[in-house]
Amino acid sequence: MSTETVSPRVEAAPARLWRLGDAAGSVVLFGAIGLFVIWSALTHPSQFVAGLVVGSVLALGALGLTLIYGVLKFAHFAHGDSMMLAAYLAFFVLSGNLVGTRGTDVRVPWSFADLPGATEPIWRFSFGYGLLLSMVVAAALAAVILILVDRWVYRPLRQRRAGLAIFAIVSLGVAIAMRSLVLMIWGPTPRFYVSGIRPTLQLPGGPRIPTDQLFIVAAAIVLAVAVYLLLYRTTTGRAMRAMADNPDLARVSGIDTEAVVRTTWLVSGGLIAVAGVLLALQSQLKPELGFILLLPVFAAAILGGIGSPHGALVGGLVVGVLQEVAVTVGPLSPGYKFSIAFVVLILVILVRPRGLFGA
């Protein structure tokens, strides 16, 4: 009885074709993004700068999302509403305002705004140090809330070996619960951290922008660098990357996986809170903010590559610029801005499913 042998060259053909297709997709995607960024900066400088600001906020949200997905292996659909809840917590700590039983605002006896000079503008910014303190407190509260949600909701599902669909549905339920809580406590009326006209600054050879936008971009870059150093320069970061790569092997190697999970929610909660506060500082605070953020944040994380912190930063900036610039070209109106993120999501999945820097 004879046996047929298959040539290694024939066996390797599909793999070579896959690699060639992936390389071609990489060239197309990187080239298209590079050309678009250069064209946007030269022809639409005002929208380009606004896109960098929005992209910085999306990058922070995508960083938290990619950490959660990398360690826990599920898409956290409550991510946007977690950012919105953290932004409202910062508003409460700063102003002390709640909606009373008659539908009008009531104020708790004390808030950070009562501190001496807390609302006096820093440099040319529109806010004082009270907002910075509120952002820190909101980050701590958001981290605690997410850790408790994981302990009471997600961890029992992990112990029961629940599927990804169950996690997705449950996280949507958590998102709806957060939004309902915000509506009950603060109502549907939009809120502002700072009222009045925002100071502006003329960029050298560029457009005039609100000074707060410089703070938003700088804060996003600093936090992105801090997350990179945490992941690649600390023992905790190595444990997080080990669990993201192989949870079972990490567990038998002596890594406390539950501690890694708590650290992941802690870091993600901080990033979520800062992103929510910065976005509300840029525009306004409203209960729909979380839903509006969800799709662009997912698009940024997938474009940069799930599991890649620097990819999340680049993906957020690209999606932000694309949203702001695309609606100024042709018949598109600003109402289509968030639809652009959905188009980006589909194209990236078709051309390069693992994103720009995904492994």
XYZ file of C-alpha atoms in Angstrom:
359
model
C 0.000 0.000 0.000
C 1.550 3.281 -1.091
C 1.354 6.578 0.756
C 1.323 9.990 -0.838
C 3.713 12.633 0.323
C 2.987 16.317 0.133
C 5.801 18.624 -0.765
C 6.776 21.067 2.015
C 6.745 23.732 -0.663
C 3.060 22.973 -1.381
C 2.221 22.926 2.346
C 3.902 26.285 2.865
C 2.083 27.966 -0.025
C -1.032 29.025 1.975
C 1.162 30.426 4.741
C 3.222 32.386 2.218
C 0.078 33.735 0.608
C -1.275 34.768 4.013
C 1.974 36.562 4.844
C 1.995 38.322 1.478
C -1.612 39.416 1.959
C -0.876 40.656 5.475
C 2.184 42.555 4.243
C 0.172 44.113 1.420
C -2.568 45.108 3.858
C 0.047 46.673 6.140
C 1.553 48.709 3.302
C -1.868 49.902 2.166
C -3.039 50.812 5.672
C 0.157 52.567 6.798
C 0.460 54.381 3.481
C -3.157 55.562 3.485
C -2.897 56.809 7.071
C 0.378 58.600 6.412
C -0.941 60.359 3.310
C -4.160 61.306 5.061
C -2.349 62.786 8.074
C -0.027 64.869 5.884
C -2.911 66.067 3.691
C -5.053 66.950 6.717
C -2.300 68.924 8.423
C -1.594 70.940 5.260
C -5.118 71.596 4.013
C -7.271 71.598 7.183
C -5.015 72.726 10.058
C -7.858 73.784 12.380
C -9.710 70.476 12.037
C -6.423 68.604 12.264
C -5.611 70.168 15.636
C -9.162 69.580 16.880
C -8.821 65.949 15.766
C -5.602 65.551 17.738
C -7.391 66.798 20.851
C -10.358 64.458 20.432
C -7.961 61.666 19.453
C -6.008 62.133 22.665
C -9.140 61.428 24.675
C -9.991 58.426 22.492
C -6.441 57.161 22.935
C -6.795 57.105 26.725
C -10.076 55.244 26.442
C -8.554 52.796 23.946
C -5.602 52.228 26.283
C -7.933 51.139 29.077
C -9.958 49.021 26.673
C -6.930 47.226 25.262
C -5.671 46.455 28.780
C -9.011 44.918 29.755
C -9.231 42.914 26.551
C -5.619 41.778 26.780
C -5.923 40.433 30.330
C -9.590 39.407 30.565
C -10.193 38.533 26.888
C -13.590 40.154 26.432
C -14.883 43.364 24.880
C -15.998 45.647 27.703
C -19.075 47.362 26.269
C -19.544 49.349 29.483
C -16.297 51.189 28.770
C -17.888 54.354 27.380
C -20.450 54.636 30.165
C -17.700 54.058 32.731
C -15.930 57.114 31.300
C -19.166 59.088 31.494
C -19.822 58.035 35.110
C -16.290 59.003 36.135
C -16.728 62.416 34.502
C -19.936 62.971 36.506
C -18.169 61.912 39.694
C -15.511 64.560 39.039
C -18.292 67.115 38.455
C -19.914 66.191 41.774
C -16.668 66.354 43.737
C -15.867 69.720 42.172
C -19.267 71.418 42.407
C -21.250 69.342 44.914
C -24.352 69.582 42.703
C -27.101 66.946 42.575
C -30.669 66.930 41.283
C -33.139 67.371 44.124
C -36.585 65.845 44.554
C -38.204 68.807 42.757
C -35.958 68.477 39.729
C -33.781 71.470 40.603
C -30.136 71.339 41.617
C -29.199 71.055 45.260
C -25.692 71.381 46.619
C -23.999 69.334 49.303
C -22.467 71.340 52.173
C -18.872 71.161 50.877
C -16.956 70.534 47.646
C -13.530 71.229 46.183
C -14.869 74.487 44.752
C -14.973 75.797 48.349
C -11.187 75.503 48.708
C -9.306 78.823 48.563
C -8.542 79.656 44.930
C -9.691 76.251 43.677
C -11.597 77.754 40.754
C -9.042 80.420 39.879
C -7.660 79.677 36.389
C -4.194 78.177 36.182
C -2.020 80.020 33.655
C -4.225 80.555 30.587
C -6.425 77.542 31.226
C -10.105 77.940 32.044
C -9.938 75.757 35.172
C -8.218 75.822 38.529
C -6.513 73.234 40.681
C -9.923 72.150 42.023
C -10.653 70.357 38.741
C -7.304 68.562 38.898
C -8.046 67.340 42.427
C -11.528 66.278 41.331
C -10.055 64.322 38.443
C -7.732 62.425 40.805
C -10.602 61.598 43.174
C -12.805 60.531 40.249
C -10.022 58.246 38.999
C -9.805 56.577 42.406
C -13.583 56.198 42.655
C -13.846 54.824 39.105
C -11.138 52.261 39.844
C -12.954 51.120 42.998
C -16.285 50.890 41.172
C -14.809 48.803 38.350
C -13.042 46.487 40.798
C -16.335 45.956 42.630
C -18.178 45.350 39.339
C -15.578 42.766 38.430
C -15.831 41.072 41.838
C -19.635 40.954 41.880
C -20.406 40.508 38.177
C -17.510 39.445 35.952
C -15.584 37.160 38.300
C -18.537 34.809 38.911
C -18.888 34.538 35.138
C -15.184 33.692 34.795
C -15.507 31.021 37.450
C -18.412 29.485 35.539
C -16.430 29.581 32.261
C -19.060 31.802 30.627
C -18.706 32.465 26.906
C -17.812 35.740 25.226
C -21.434 36.377 24.247
C -22.480 36.236 27.909
C -19.744 38.705 28.883
C -20.804 41.043 26.071
C -24.469 41.011 27.099
C -23.652 41.452 30.789
C -21.303 44.370 30.086
C -24.096 46.021 28.092
C -26.323 45.590 31.143
C -23.667 47.237 33.310
C -23.503 50.138 30.833
C -27.284 50.651 30.965
C -27.212 50.535 34.771
C -24.489 53.198 34.897
C -26.389 55.471 32.528
C -29.603 55.066 34.532
C -27.751 55.876 37.740
C -26.410 59.102 36.225
C -29.877 60.107 35.019
C -31.330 59.524 38.484
C -28.653 61.493 40.329
C -27.810 64.336 37.922
C -30.680 64.352 35.423
C -30.567 64.767 31.627
C -29.467 68.420 31.610
C -25.951 68.974 30.177
C -23.347 70.103 32.695
C -20.166 72.146 32.423
C -17.038 72.110 34.537
C -16.315 75.722 33.624
C -18.771 78.244 32.223
C -18.013 81.294 30.150
C -15.648 82.010 27.282
C -12.558 79.799 27.087
C -9.120 81.467 26.673
C -7.455 80.775 23.334
C -3.882 80.620 22.094
C -2.418 81.294 18.661
C -0.219 78.412 17.523
C 2.965 79.413 15.649
C 1.994 79.356 11.991
C -1.240 77.550 12.800
C -4.821 78.104 13.967
C -6.041 79.657 17.201
C -7.163 76.986 19.660
C -8.617 76.931 23.194
C -5.763 76.748 25.683
C -7.422 73.819 27.470
C -6.699 71.672 24.425
C -2.962 71.900 25.106
C -3.562 70.429 28.548
C -5.713 67.633 27.090
C -3.043 66.549 24.599
C -0.225 66.824 27.157
C -2.149 64.798 29.764
C -2.904 62.060 27.221
C 0.743 61.765 26.172
C 2.010 61.668 29.767
C -0.459 58.940 30.746
C 0.279 56.905 27.615
C 4.003 56.986 28.427
C 3.250 56.040 32.047
C 1.211 53.010 30.924
C 3.997 51.942 28.557
C 6.560 52.151 31.375
C 4.226 50.211 33.677
C 3.801 47.389 31.166
C 7.395 47.084 29.999
C 9.529 48.325 32.894
C 7.884 46.911 36.034
C 7.274 43.494 37.557
C 3.539 44.190 37.637
C 3.594 44.957 33.930
C 5.422 41.733 33.155
C 2.804 39.814 35.133
C 0.028 41.540 33.186
C 1.670 40.706 29.862
C 2.248 37.116 30.952
C -1.410 36.697 31.851
C -2.467 38.325 28.586
C -0.301 35.849 26.688
C -1.271 32.669 28.562
C -3.436 32.877 31.713
C -3.074 29.189 32.630
C 0.697 29.216 32.299
C 0.887 32.448 34.304
C -1.190 30.844 37.067
C 0.956 27.704 37.351
C 4.080 29.887 37.265
C 3.055 31.458 40.566
C 1.533 34.707 39.334
C -1.405 35.911 41.410
C -3.870 36.239 38.555
C -6.600 37.825 40.668
C -4.148 40.529 41.741
C -3.327 41.103 38.079
C -7.030 41.439 37.310
C -7.463 43.995 40.098
C -4.447 45.948 38.842
C -5.886 45.930 35.336
C -9.172 47.409 36.530
C -7.269 49.892 38.701
C -5.182 51.202 35.803
C -8.095 51.118 33.367
C -10.312 52.949 35.841
C -7.777 55.743 36.148
C -7.451 56.065 32.376
C -11.227 55.972 31.948
C -11.755 58.737 34.502
C -9.140 61.057 33.031
C -10.469 60.476 29.506
C -14.034 61.249 30.578
C -13.045 64.424 32.425
C -10.906 65.672 29.541
C -13.668 65.074 27.014
C -16.230 66.848 29.199
C -13.770 69.718 29.625
C -13.482 69.895 25.837
C -17.243 69.978 25.238
C -19.948 69.284 27.824
C -21.084 66.581 30.199
C -24.255 64.657 29.344
C -25.617 61.140 29.975
C -25.302 60.192 26.276
C -21.563 60.799 26.396
C -20.732 57.148 27.079
C -22.694 55.817 24.112
C -21.161 58.440 21.841
C -17.667 57.434 22.953
C -18.057 53.673 22.716
C -17.703 53.119 18.976
C -14.799 55.574 18.383
C -12.900 54.035 21.322
C -13.366 50.530 19.915
C -12.333 51.757 16.462
C -9.180 53.321 17.930
C -8.264 50.159 19.856
C -8.791 47.899 16.821
C -6.971 50.259 14.450
C -3.940 50.423 16.749
C -4.061 46.703 17.515
C -5.736 45.106 20.514
C -3.123 44.559 23.214
C -0.758 47.280 21.994
C -0.541 50.397 24.228
C 1.345 52.481 21.662
C -1.064 51.215 19.019
C -3.988 52.517 21.096
C -2.346 55.951 21.226
C -1.769 56.074 17.469
C -5.194 54.612 16.733
C -6.935 57.180 18.909
C -5.142 60.089 17.255
C -5.883 58.786 13.746
C -9.575 58.173 14.440
C -9.906 61.607 16.080
C -8.334 63.409 13.120
C -10.343 61.362 10.632
C -13.627 62.198 12.373
C -12.931 65.917 12.478
C -11.533 66.283 8.955
C -13.799 63.905 7.029
C -16.972 65.858 7.822
C -15.496 68.987 6.220
C -14.977 67.252 2.873
C -17.747 66.859 0.302
C -21.407 66.502 1.315
C -20.772 65.063 4.776
C -22.180 67.067 7.695
C -20.956 67.048 11.316
C -23.830 64.690 12.116
C -21.940 61.925 10.334
C -18.841 62.383 12.478
C -19.317 59.282 14.604
C -20.314 57.181 11.596
C -16.749 57.650 10.360
C -15.503 55.500 13.254
C -17.779 52.669 12.127
C -16.402 52.887 8.570
C -12.831 52.813 9.928
C -13.695 49.764 12.027
C -14.955 47.823 9.002
C -12.059 48.797 6.727
C -9.417 47.875 9.279
C -11.015 44.473 9.895
C -11.069 43.823 6.144
C -7.568 45.069 5.333
C -5.571 44.246 8.458
C -7.634 42.566 11.216
C -4.835 42.714 13.797
C -4.464 46.494 13.426
C -1.399 48.641 12.966
C 0.718 47.224 15.799
C -1.205 44.105 16.791
C 0.673 40.832 17.126
